[in-house]
XYZ file of C-alpha atoms in Angstrom:
733
model
C -64.662 -72.439 110.021
C -67.556 -74.381 108.581
C -67.868 -78.131 108.290
C -67.706 -79.706 104.837
C -71.023 -81.051 103.658
C -69.315 -84.018 101.994
C -66.050 -85.669 101.114
C -63.289 -83.517 99.563
C -62.980 -84.338 95.875
C -59.577 -85.689 94.847
C -57.154 -83.433 92.950
C -56.724 -84.082 89.272
C -53.719 -86.096 88.177
C -50.638 -83.881 87.700
C -52.170 -80.922 89.586
C -49.460 -80.715 92.246
C -46.713 -80.885 89.634
C -48.289 -78.034 87.710
C -48.877 -75.985 90.899
C -45.274 -76.277 92.092
C -43.929 -75.560 88.653
C -46.061 -72.408 88.379
C -45.432 -71.172 91.963
C -43.841 -67.734 92.395
C -41.448 -69.059 95.071
C -38.287 -70.502 93.512
C -38.253 -74.257 94.117
C -36.000 -77.156 93.290
C -35.669 -80.922 93.863
C -32.426 -82.741 94.609
C -31.411 -86.332 94.953
C -30.516 -88.169 98.154
C -27.622 -87.210 100.416
C -25.859 -90.452 99.614
C -25.899 -89.552 95.909
C -24.436 -86.081 96.501
C -27.843 -84.338 96.294
C -27.687 -83.446 92.576
C -30.248 -80.882 91.397
C -32.878 -82.836 89.428
C -35.482 -80.161 88.803
C -36.134 -76.418 89.126
C -39.346 -74.475 88.614
C -39.840 -71.437 86.420
C -39.548 -69.013 89.364
C -36.117 -70.432 90.289
C -34.928 -70.111 86.725
C -36.300 -66.586 86.531
C -34.803 -65.376 89.859
C -31.394 -67.038 89.550
C -30.899 -66.755 85.837
C -30.251 -70.508 85.608
C -32.355 -72.324 83.067
C -33.180 -75.975 82.823
C -30.651 -76.346 80.057
C -27.926 -74.915 82.324
C -28.115 -77.765 84.806
C -25.970 -79.988 82.649
C -23.467 -77.183 82.073
C -23.150 -76.153 85.752
C -22.911 -79.704 87.012
C -24.732 -81.389 89.823
C -24.735 -78.363 92.151
C -25.551 -75.148 90.265
C -26.467 -73.381 93.516
C -22.872 -73.603 94.717
C -21.864 -71.483 91.756
C -24.092 -68.700 93.089
C -23.218 -68.839 96.810
C -20.486 -66.474 98.133
C -20.966 -66.967 101.879
C -22.701 -69.799 103.750
C -22.074 -69.221 107.466
C -24.459 -72.016 108.519
C -23.143 -74.647 106.080
C -21.810 -77.074 108.724
C -25.004 -77.075 110.768
C -27.180 -77.451 107.691
C -25.140 -80.350 106.370
C -25.524 -82.108 109.698
C -29.295 -81.818 109.353
C -29.196 -83.111 105.775
C -27.012 -86.025 106.759
C -29.464 -86.964 109.473
C -32.460 -86.533 107.183
C -33.884 -83.543 109.122
C -35.485 -80.489 107.525
C -33.123 -77.481 107.523
C -33.231 -73.737 106.879
C -30.299 -71.397 106.430
C -29.324 -67.965 105.063
C -26.764 -67.664 102.298
C -25.393 -64.710 100.351
C -24.382 -64.876 96.738
C -24.529 -63.381 93.292
C -26.927 -64.059 90.453
C -25.750 -65.038 87.017
C -25.838 -61.385 85.985
C -23.578 -60.363 88.911
C -26.172 -58.822 91.230
C -25.647 -59.495 94.946
C -28.466 -61.208 96.792
C -29.473 -63.057 99.947
C -31.555 -66.279 99.977
C -33.311 -68.165 102.691
C -32.891 -71.833 101.672
C -35.383 -74.365 103.063
C -34.990 -78.077 102.364
C -37.352 -80.857 103.387
C -36.874 -84.641 102.909
C -39.273 -86.494 100.541
C -39.735 -90.152 101.507
C -39.523 -92.804 98.789
C -39.561 -96.569 98.333
C -35.916 -96.935 99.322
C -35.727 -94.612 102.336
C -37.158 -91.640 104.297
C -35.028 -89.070 102.379
C -34.763 -90.395 98.902
C -35.291 -86.877 97.493
C -35.220 -83.320 98.903
C -37.627 -80.519 98.094
C -36.209 -77.042 98.494
C -37.225 -73.392 98.204
C -34.977 -70.327 97.773
C -36.677 -67.148 98.977
C -35.027 -63.821 98.062
C -34.674 -61.912 101.369
C -32.227 -59.262 100.105
C -34.599 -56.382 100.886
C -35.134 -57.602 104.442
C -31.413 -58.150 105.026
C -30.568 -54.752 103.586
C -33.189 -53.071 105.757
C -31.866 -54.859 108.850
C -28.271 -53.934 107.950
C -29.272 -50.298 107.557
C -30.972 -50.369 110.951
C -27.910 -51.926 112.571
C -25.657 -49.409 110.834
C -27.884 -46.578 112.033
C -27.772 -47.929 115.587
C -23.996 -48.250 115.360
C -23.676 -44.674 114.110
C -25.900 -43.481 116.970
C -23.915 -45.504 119.502
C -20.663 -44.152 118.134
C -21.945 -40.566 118.141
C -23.095 -40.942 121.737
C -19.719 -42.361 122.686
C -18.005 -39.459 120.916
C -20.240 -36.910 122.651
C -19.593 -38.575 126.000
C -15.840 -38.449 125.368
C -16.033 -34.767 124.416
C -18.186 -34.059 127.504
C -15.631 -35.769 129.767
C -12.877 -33.804 128.043
C -14.750 -30.545 128.603
C -15.159 -31.398 132.293
C -11.433 -32.019 132.659
C -10.623 -28.788 130.833
C -12.826 -26.932 133.320
C -10.221 -27.539 136.031
C -6.807 -26.955 134.502
C -5.343 -26.410 137.961
C -5.527 -30.210 138.253
C -1.930 -31.197 137.349
C -2.881 -34.235 135.243
C -5.764 -32.820 133.186
C -4.023 -33.295 129.807
C -2.846 -36.785 130.716
C -6.399 -37.833 131.585
C -7.711 -36.373 128.318
C -5.070 -38.336 126.386
C -6.185 -41.478 128.233
C -9.766 -40.811 127.109
C -8.623 -40.466 123.499
C -6.986 -43.874 123.714
C -10.464 -45.338 123.466
C -10.243 -44.233 119.808
C -6.537 -44.604 119.023
C -3.754 -46.730 120.535
C -1.756 -43.704 121.764
C -2.278 -39.973 122.274
C -0.277 -37.286 124.025
C -0.111 -33.501 124.504
C 2.888 -31.241 124.037
C 3.004 -27.616 125.199
C 5.105 -24.981 123.467
C 6.413 -23.005 126.452
C 9.904 -21.912 125.463
C 10.212 -25.037 123.318
C 8.168 -28.214 123.001
C 7.750 -30.388 126.086
C 5.524 -33.380 126.782
C 2.797 -32.317 129.217
C 0.561 -34.109 131.714
C -0.980 -30.769 132.706
C -0.738 -27.020 132.190
C 0.884 -24.416 134.428
C -1.780 -21.745 133.978
C 0.138 -19.343 136.210
C 3.067 -19.350 133.779
C 2.106 -17.751 130.453
C 3.753 -19.222 127.332
C 6.806 -17.526 125.945
C 5.823 -18.139 122.336
C 9.387 -19.192 121.509
C 9.036 -22.574 119.859
C 12.472 -23.232 118.348
C 14.469 -24.279 121.416
C 13.545 -27.947 121.147
C 16.905 -29.669 121.238
C 17.599 -28.819 124.879
C 14.813 -30.979 126.263
C 15.526 -34.494 124.950
C 18.899 -35.542 123.452
C 19.180 -37.719 120.350
C 18.400 -41.358 121.040
C 21.340 -43.781 120.705
C 21.147 -46.071 117.685
C 20.539 -49.153 119.821
C 17.553 -47.715 121.669
C 14.435 -49.801 120.870
C 12.112 -47.853 118.665
C 14.723 -46.005 116.584
C 14.040 -46.988 113.000
C 17.106 -48.260 111.136
C 16.059 -46.261 108.095
C 15.662 -43.026 110.092
C 18.840 -40.932 109.731
C 20.067 -38.766 112.590
C 18.790 -35.211 112.417
C 21.079 -33.100 110.331
C 23.196 -36.090 109.167
C 20.936 -37.179 106.321
C 22.648 -37.211 102.936
C 19.280 -36.603 101.360
C 17.600 -33.211 101.277
C 15.847 -32.758 104.680
C 12.079 -32.652 104.544
C 10.141 -29.537 105.465
C 9.738 -28.857 109.198
C 5.949 -29.244 109.174
C 5.646 -29.273 112.956
C 7.326 -25.865 113.172
C 4.985 -24.612 110.461
C 2.088 -25.867 112.583
C 3.433 -24.137 115.699
C 3.880 -20.845 113.867
C 0.449 -20.998 112.239
C 1.854 -21.239 108.712
C -0.387 -24.285 108.164
C -3.631 -25.066 109.933
C -3.005 -28.793 110.053
C -3.337 -31.460 110.999
C -0.116 -32.836 109.527
C 1.217 -36.339 109.087
C 4.627 -36.721 110.757
C 6.527 -39.605 109.154
C 8.862 -41.005 111.775
C 11.242 -42.464 109.222
C 12.068 -39.167 107.548
C 15.068 -36.916 108.117
C 14.607 -33.400 109.478
C 16.740 -30.259 109.884
C 19.007 -30.157 112.917
C 17.251 -29.024 116.131
C 13.940 -28.755 114.315
C 10.549 -29.175 115.962
C 9.764 -32.137 113.700
C 13.063 -33.822 114.554
C 12.623 -33.314 118.285
C 9.046 -34.565 118.185
C 10.042 -37.596 116.098
C 12.651 -38.666 118.658
C 10.351 -38.118 121.622
C 7.415 -39.925 120.000
C 9.534 -42.942 119.043
C 10.663 -43.304 122.633
C 7.265 -42.745 124.265
C 5.118 -44.857 121.937
C 7.538 -47.784 122.083
C 7.761 -47.610 125.888
C 4.003 -47.374 126.405
C 2.656 -49.668 123.668
C 5.561 -51.890 122.672
C 4.808 -51.118 119.020
C 6.983 -49.386 116.457
C 5.142 -46.397 114.970
C 5.692 -45.342 111.384
C 3.692 -42.113 111.373
C 1.586 -39.961 113.704
C -1.069 -37.324 113.141
C -0.293 -33.950 114.762
C -3.060 -31.425 115.519
C -2.437 -27.846 116.649
C -3.669 -26.884 120.116
C -4.381 -23.291 119.217
C -5.275 -20.321 121.388
C -6.578 -16.964 120.251
C -3.342 -15.528 118.871
C -0.799 -18.341 118.894
C -0.488 -22.092 118.860
C -0.036 -23.175 122.474
C 0.945 -26.767 121.826
C 0.297 -29.998 119.928
C -1.876 -33.091 120.224
C -0.116 -36.118 118.695
C -2.056 -39.329 117.993
C -0.774 -42.656 116.717
C -3.463 -44.662 114.955
C -1.725 -48.010 115.094
C -1.664 -48.149 111.310
C -1.197 -45.111 109.211
C -4.164 -43.130 108.069
C -3.786 -39.620 106.748
C -5.703 -36.872 108.590
C -8.266 -36.792 105.763
C -8.726 -40.570 105.931
C -6.883 -41.344 102.678
C -4.322 -44.117 102.289
C -0.699 -43.008 102.117
C 2.116 -44.687 100.252
C 3.895 -45.627 103.432
C 1.016 -46.936 105.540
C -2.338 -48.588 105.028
C -5.620 -47.978 106.832
C -6.757 -50.439 109.435
C -10.282 -51.701 109.962
C -12.626 -49.496 111.943
C -10.782 -46.215 111.263
C -13.657 -43.952 110.192
C -13.448 -40.214 109.639
C -15.204 -39.520 112.964
C -12.004 -40.449 114.851
C -10.141 -37.545 113.266
C -13.117 -35.262 113.828
C -13.263 -36.045 117.564
C -9.510 -35.530 117.960
C -9.708 -32.208 116.132
C -12.578 -31.046 118.384
C -10.640 -32.065 121.525
C -7.515 -30.225 120.321
C -9.521 -27.085 119.544
C -11.323 -27.126 122.911
C -8.078 -27.776 124.777
C -6.476 -24.755 123.129
C -9.415 -22.514 123.984
C -9.545 -23.731 127.592
C -5.794 -23.320 128.131
C -5.857 -19.858 126.606
C -8.839 -18.825 128.753
C -7.256 -20.187 131.930
C -3.998 -18.378 131.263
C -5.810 -15.191 130.330
C -7.810 -15.316 133.580
C -4.667 -16.048 135.589
C -2.864 -13.142 133.939
C -5.750 -10.751 134.593
C -5.970 -12.083 138.136
C -2.307 -11.269 138.769
C -2.543 -7.856 137.120
C -5.693 -6.965 139.034
C -4.219 -8.064 142.343
C -1.005 -6.153 141.655
C -3.042 -3.066 140.760
C -5.142 -3.395 143.908
C -2.144 -3.888 146.175
C -0.268 -1.024 144.559
C -3.134 1.336 145.300
C -3.530 0.328 148.946
C -1.136 1.674 151.574
C 0.978 -0.672 153.633
C 0.510 -1.244 157.364
C 0.326 2.242 158.849
C 2.800 3.475 161.455
C 1.749 6.699 163.174
C 2.999 8.448 166.253
C 1.165 7.938 169.544
C -1.505 5.506 168.251
C -1.815 1.739 167.826
C -3.064 1.300 164.233
C -3.884 -1.977 162.444
C -5.206 -2.273 158.888
C -6.612 -5.147 156.832
C -7.882 -5.640 153.301
C -9.171 -8.820 151.581
C -10.765 -8.925 148.121
C -13.741 -11.150 147.485
C -12.469 -14.516 146.171
C -15.463 -14.827 143.816
C -14.151 -11.958 141.704
C -10.837 -11.261 140.010
C -9.253 -10.108 143.297
C -9.825 -6.469 142.456
C -12.410 -4.065 143.763
C -13.197 -0.559 144.888
C -12.647 -0.778 148.669
C -9.731 1.206 150.017
C -8.285 2.733 153.147
C -5.570 5.257 153.889
C -3.811 6.378 157.068
C -1.859 9.656 156.824
C 0.561 11.262 159.254
C -0.419 14.836 158.377
C 1.813 16.414 161.023
C 3.299 15.493 164.400
C -0.026 15.600 166.248
C -2.546 14.991 163.455
C -3.495 11.749 161.723
C -5.830 11.559 158.720
C -7.843 8.402 158.101
C -10.155 7.466 155.210
C -12.112 4.311 154.385
C -14.126 4.149 151.158
C -15.972 1.886 148.771
C -16.410 2.295 144.995
C -19.211 0.249 143.439
C -17.977 -2.741 141.399
C -15.353 -5.482 141.296
C -13.383 -4.741 138.153
C -10.457 -2.728 136.902
C -12.683 0.308 136.298
C -13.726 0.243 139.964
C -10.081 0.006 141.020
C -9.159 2.887 138.723
C -11.951 5.043 140.163
C -10.771 4.117 143.647
C -7.207 5.173 142.775
C -8.414 8.530 141.508
C -10.476 9.187 144.645
C -7.638 8.128 146.910
C -5.274 10.585 145.195
C -7.812 13.413 145.437
C -8.480 12.817 149.142
C -4.771 12.597 149.890
C -4.059 15.919 148.189
C -6.779 17.813 150.072
C -6.077 16.076 153.420
C -2.638 17.675 153.617
C -4.018 21.057 152.577
C -7.232 21.402 154.634
C -7.857 20.683 158.299
C -11.634 20.106 158.683
C -13.037 16.794 157.273
C -16.275 18.399 156.019
C -14.349 20.961 153.977
C -12.051 18.247 152.592
C -14.998 16.196 151.289
C -16.637 19.368 149.887
C -13.562 19.948 147.773
C -13.526 16.268 146.779
C -17.168 16.610 145.629
C -16.283 19.562 143.411
C -13.315 17.862 141.789
C -15.058 14.498 141.306
C -17.988 16.234 139.586
C -15.601 17.754 137.050
C -13.633 14.505 136.616
C -16.837 12.562 135.736
C -15.729 9.418 137.557
C -18.113 6.731 136.213
C -18.659 4.869 139.497
C -20.501 6.031 142.600
C -18.587 5.817 145.856
C -19.000 6.197 149.604
C -16.375 7.111 152.172
C -15.734 8.340 155.671
C -12.892 10.749 156.336
C -11.619 11.546 159.830
C -8.802 13.440 161.491
C -7.409 12.563 164.932
C -5.658 15.350 166.844
C -3.573 14.858 169.944
C -4.420 17.216 172.807
C -1.422 19.128 174.101
C -2.436 18.889 177.756
C -2.579 15.048 178.113
C -3.080 11.701 176.411
C -6.540 12.534 175.035
C -7.335 12.703 171.321
C -10.117 14.418 169.416
C -11.636 12.786 166.348
C -13.491 14.823 163.722
C -15.213 13.011 160.858
C -17.639 13.329 157.966
C -19.498 10.546 156.140
C -20.336 10.566 152.437
C -22.978 7.821 152.251
C -20.818 5.471 154.312
C -21.558 3.328 157.371
C -20.784 5.023 160.726
C -17.464 4.344 162.487
C -17.701 2.656 165.900
C -16.203 3.886 169.176
C -15.401 1.092 171.665
C -14.981 2.162 175.301
C -15.036 -0.204 178.297
C -17.381 -2.687 176.570
C -19.736 0.021 175.326
C -20.096 0.591 171.586
C -21.166 3.962 170.158
C -21.979 4.602 166.519
C -20.438 7.866 165.305
C -23.482 8.772 163.226
C -22.807 12.506 162.886
C -21.481 14.248 159.802
C -23.790 12.290 157.491
C -24.214 13.223 153.823
C -24.805 11.884 150.324
C -22.419 9.830 148.182
C -19.181 11.319 146.916
C -19.818 13.774 144.097
C -23.499 14.231 144.979
C -23.143 16.809 147.766
C -25.718 19.545 147.102
C -24.965 21.464 150.310
C -21.898 21.942 152.525
C -20.759 18.822 154.384
C -21.047 18.745 158.174
C -18.410 17.482 160.569
C -19.008 15.270 163.621
C -16.719 15.183 166.644
C -15.916 12.898 169.603
C -13.356 12.878 172.408
C -11.077 9.855 172.856
C -9.529 8.602 176.109
C -6.886 6.016 176.946
C -7.927 2.539 175.800
C -10.586 3.789 173.338
C -10.821 1.990 170.003
C -12.129 3.342 166.686
C -13.375 0.964 163.978
C -13.551 2.062 160.341
C -14.837 -0.596 157.918
C -16.554 -1.263 154.594
C -19.864 -3.067 154.189
C -18.174 -6.325 153.128
C -17.475 -7.010 156.817
C -21.182 -7.255 157.690
C -23.141 -7.581 154.427
C -24.722 -10.988 153.659
C -27.340 -12.116 151.163
C -29.538 -13.653 153.850
C -29.852 -10.551 156.052
C -30.303 -6.815 155.786
C -27.474 -4.347 156.260
C -29.084 -3.116 159.495
C -29.038 -6.614 160.946
C -25.382 -6.906 159.969
C -24.570 -3.586 161.627
C -26.339 -4.724 164.799
C -24.244 -7.910 164.749
C -21.064 -5.830 164.418
C -22.068 -3.626 167.364
C -22.911 -6.665 169.500
C -19.655 -8.441 168.583
C -17.542 -5.338 169.209
C -18.961 -5.031 172.716
C -17.615 -8.498 173.590
C -14.053 -7.990 172.369
C -11.417 -8.775 174.998
C -8.221 -7.872 173.123
C -6.305 -4.796 174.248
C -4.280 -4.108 171.119
C -5.431 -2.917 167.718
C -4.266 -6.083 165.921
C -6.071 -8.250 168.483
C -9.306 -6.284 168.070
C -9.086 -6.671 164.301
C -8.313 -10.390 164.439
C -11.187 -10.998 166.835
C -13.640 -9.155 164.582
C -12.479 -11.063 161.506
C -12.676 -14.439 163.221
C -16.288 -13.810 164.284
C -17.687 -11.855 161.337
C -15.572 -12.433 158.213
C -15.354 -16.219 158.016
C -17.243 -16.229 154.671
C -17.374 -12.659 153.301
C -19.451 -12.013 150.182
C -17.767 -8.724 149.276
C -14.431 -6.961 149.632
C -13.468 -6.229 153.242
C -11.437 -3.227 154.409
C -10.930 -2.678 158.128
C -8.927 -0.081 160.081
C -8.564 -0.315 163.864
C -7.169 2.665 165.795
C -6.517 2.354 169.521
C -5.342 4.982 171.986
C -2.666 3.238 174.101
C -3.297 2.757 177.838
C 0.022 2.002 179.566
C -1.627 0.772 182.776
C -4.146 -1.611 181.176
C -1.695 -2.742 178.503
C 0.723 -3.983 181.165
C -1.875 -6.511 182.349
C -2.246 -9.866 180.638
C -5.493 -9.810 178.714
C -8.083 -12.621 178.771
C -8.009 -15.309 176.091
C -8.687 -13.933 172.616
C -7.763 -15.098 169.089
C -4.049 -15.715 169.368
C -2.957 -14.591 165.920
C -1.821 -11.332 164.430
C -0.928 -10.214 160.898
C 0.689 -7.177 159.319
C 1.494 -6.179 155.722
C 4.759 -4.265 155.527
C 6.507 -2.532 152.615
C 9.887 -3.899 151.560
C 11.881 -1.035 153.069
C 14.309 -0.750 156.019
C 11.741 1.086 158.188
C 9.663 -2.122 158.257
C 12.314 -3.869 160.373
C 11.753 -1.505 163.290
C 8.004 -1.605 162.751
C 8.043 -5.405 162.934
C 10.088 -5.362 166.164
C 7.599 -2.953 167.703
C 4.667 -5.150 166.595
C 6.095 -8.342 168.118
C 7.016 -6.584 171.393
C 3.483 -5.212 171.718
C 1.973 -8.616 170.912
C 4.141 -10.497 173.426
C 3.171 -7.944 176.050
C -0.525 -8.326 175.239
C -0.295 -12.129 175.377
C 1.901 -12.267 178.457
C 4.675 -14.176 176.659
C 8.082 -14.060 178.379
C 10.256 -14.587 175.265
C 9.734 -11.078 173.879
C 13.466 -10.309 173.564
C 14.128 -13.500 171.577
C 11.010 -12.945 169.457
C 12.133 -9.382 168.721
C 15.515 -10.626 167.519
C 14.093 -13.448 165.364
C 11.507 -11.168 163.748
C 14.165 -8.546 163.112
C 16.388 -11.062 161.272
C 13.577 -12.614 159.217
C 12.117 -9.286 158.157
C 15.586 -7.904 157.422
C 16.234 -10.865 155.099
C 12.936 -10.147 153.349
C 13.856 -6.494 152.899
C 17.415 -7.210 151.718
C 16.748 -10.152 149.403
C 13.047 -9.926 148.542
C 10.763 -7.488 146.840
C 7.145 -6.383 146.996
C 5.257 -6.575 150.267
C 6.329 -8.503 153.348
C 3.639 -10.290 155.342
C 4.289 -10.800 159.065
C 2.152 -13.230 161.081
C 2.355 -14.198 164.751
C 0.666 -17.227 166.354
C 0.427 -18.329 169.968
C 0.577 -22.135 169.654
C 0.062 -22.753 173.379
C 3.658 -23.827 173.936
C 5.420 -20.893 172.326
C 5.348 -18.205 169.687
C 5.354 -19.034 165.982
C 6.561 -16.342 163.584
C 5.917 -16.376 159.829
C 7.431 -13.953 157.316
C 6.397 -14.144 153.661
C 8.076 -12.307 150.778
C 8.069 -12.478 146.983
C 11.525 -14.019 146.497
C 11.194 -17.787 145.906
C 14.870 -18.464 146.730
C 15.237 -20.331 150.056
C 17.066 -18.775 153.009
C 20.480 -20.251 153.877
C 22.693 -20.145 156.924
C 26.259 -18.882 156.358
C 29.440 -18.472 158.345
C 29.490 -14.788 157.634
C 31.787 -12.928 155.281
C 35.424 -12.113 156.057
C 36.056 -8.481 156.930
C 32.338 -7.756 156.756
C 29.717 -7.166 159.395
C 26.687 -9.483 159.307
C 25.955 -12.682 157.472
C 25.006 -14.560 160.655
C 21.246 -13.790 160.678
C 19.894 -17.299 160.099
C 22.451 -18.741 162.530
C 20.956 -16.494 165.216
C 17.461 -17.657 164.263
C 18.645 -21.288 164.376
C 19.983 -20.811 167.898
C 16.739 -19.326 169.217
C 14.107 -21.280 167.301
C 13.191 -24.237 165.154
C 12.724 -22.888 161.659
C 11.919 -23.869 158.092
C 10.460 -22.568 154.886
C 8.052 -23.510 152.120
C 6.953 -22.033 148.770
C 4.017 -19.618 149.048
C 2.365 -18.063 146.023
C 5.129 -16.714 143.812
C 7.573 -16.398 146.730
C 8.333 -18.176 149.997
C 7.230 -18.290 153.632
C 9.854 -18.604 156.385
C 8.612 -19.753 159.802
C 10.260 -19.919 163.211
C 8.977 -21.550 166.423
C 10.722 -20.091 169.466
C 12.319 -22.522 171.883
C 10.642 -22.525 175.290
C 13.996 -21.774 176.974
C 15.247 -19.380 174.305
C 17.584 -16.675 175.597
C 18.664 -13.866 173.323
C 22.431 -13.858 172.714
C 24.385 -10.946 174.059
């Protein structure tokens, strides 16, 4: 900035008037506040921008600007400034003389005169419409982004809840999330008729029958709050009933969504009528409001509609966002609300269908696996215990199997194998191999020859999965208690022989995988004495991701050498407790022990005090269970063996007579007595009776009640009955 070299020359007379009049900013002059601030003058820019000319001032009156202003949110504050004689600025919206909308920033400053400090006011009106519009667009864009993020977050939370449909309130929590968008939302499942649902029973597949709606909720009485006076009872309407749109939605006749008018009449026992009654009751109870209409979306699976998602929007808006004759749209009801609800309904249907499909495959695979495995073996002269557990990470189906065969009075055949894979194809291959081995085991005597014949047949069958197995025969010597074991291994881990704390790997008879034998199979042999134990197992018992198979085998050998149990079930339980706490593959285990009457009569040292058996639902299992509990009580040194034998006999007999499928028997030494658990597939609870006139029996549970404390609980698809023997229990005579 440079200094002036002399005084500033004065402006010519009338210069300021001409400058203001010619300025591009609209300007005006008003009178004093006390005189009502009439407009006295406007410049050319004001006339040009507003469309008001000088000649219009007389026509429009003292305040032509008021004719242009639509909204003046800051009017009260600005008038306070004017009254006090202070400069003021405010934003107003309005319309020009030609009807165009606009925004002005009005600035007014007092002009002192001879009679006071604010004898006149000088004002400017700047058009800020472009700025306001740009700011509004930015705010709208931010609002759209915020809303989209909120919608995505809601859908993400919904997806997380749908990932765990075993949670019993998953659908209720999703409906609660949707109530951030609408006043009320709720799910209905179509399992043998519509029913309001907080969650989904994935273990119970839908029936697909959607017409039995009337049996769930009766008609509401006329005086129940929420029943519209203009809504006729279903089937009693003198008018022609409207179409059952909800049933059409359930049957896939329409894709939906549909608007369900709650004041309409519907056919008797229709889906629309049932849903109308239930919605009136629920919405009134939960919101206190009287709904007129709801939007109903289909919750669709792959092949059928599994249920409905009903939403009440507070005021009626059609699914496409249009206004209906009966209801009017409320503020803030954009199309995105319907879009989010539709996405949630579609994802819920897919998730429910997937969960039910997985549960169905899970049950089928487990049934297939169990059907292919033999039950707990019962052979003459040997103590045999078997165990199988599928890997929980897969669909409970795999290729591991075992088989124990009573070939003749003095010969027992035993096979343990493993087919690669954890799917139905692996189980099918396992079933084929098991059948082949069984057929040749009863025909041929030497294990090597049996597996040779299996190789030949498997090669012709073209079984798609590779497999390993070990097959052995145990023969009782005629001149004593000794047994001879012969075995051959087709790519399988060696069986273990446990004798007096020493563990020997039966590594003979080795060969390639089943179906790949290029030369005759060899047969290994070992002699067994009283008290000897044979272990046959699959690699799931020892295989882990963090160690090699050799290290796992060494751990099995070391653990087997420290086993203290003297019965086959005890040996198996001890191995499982130490090695199979977190298996990463299917586990099959067979324990064979040659009884030793002298050692078995002695109470063994402390070992895992639990035993388990899987028995077929047949009368022979009753005797097998009695034998198992007697042997266990003897091994544990428990005195109540007679009472335990009687209780087990009654519980297993009930399972055989009234149940179906397999029967699981478990024994536990609780420290102060024996606990017995029997599980079967019949969910009906056991009951005590007074017997039946002129009939034998009917007193089984009364006998159990005399000898033990007992109870039951649901287990899987059946029940588990338990009994804890009294310390002073004496078997009745």
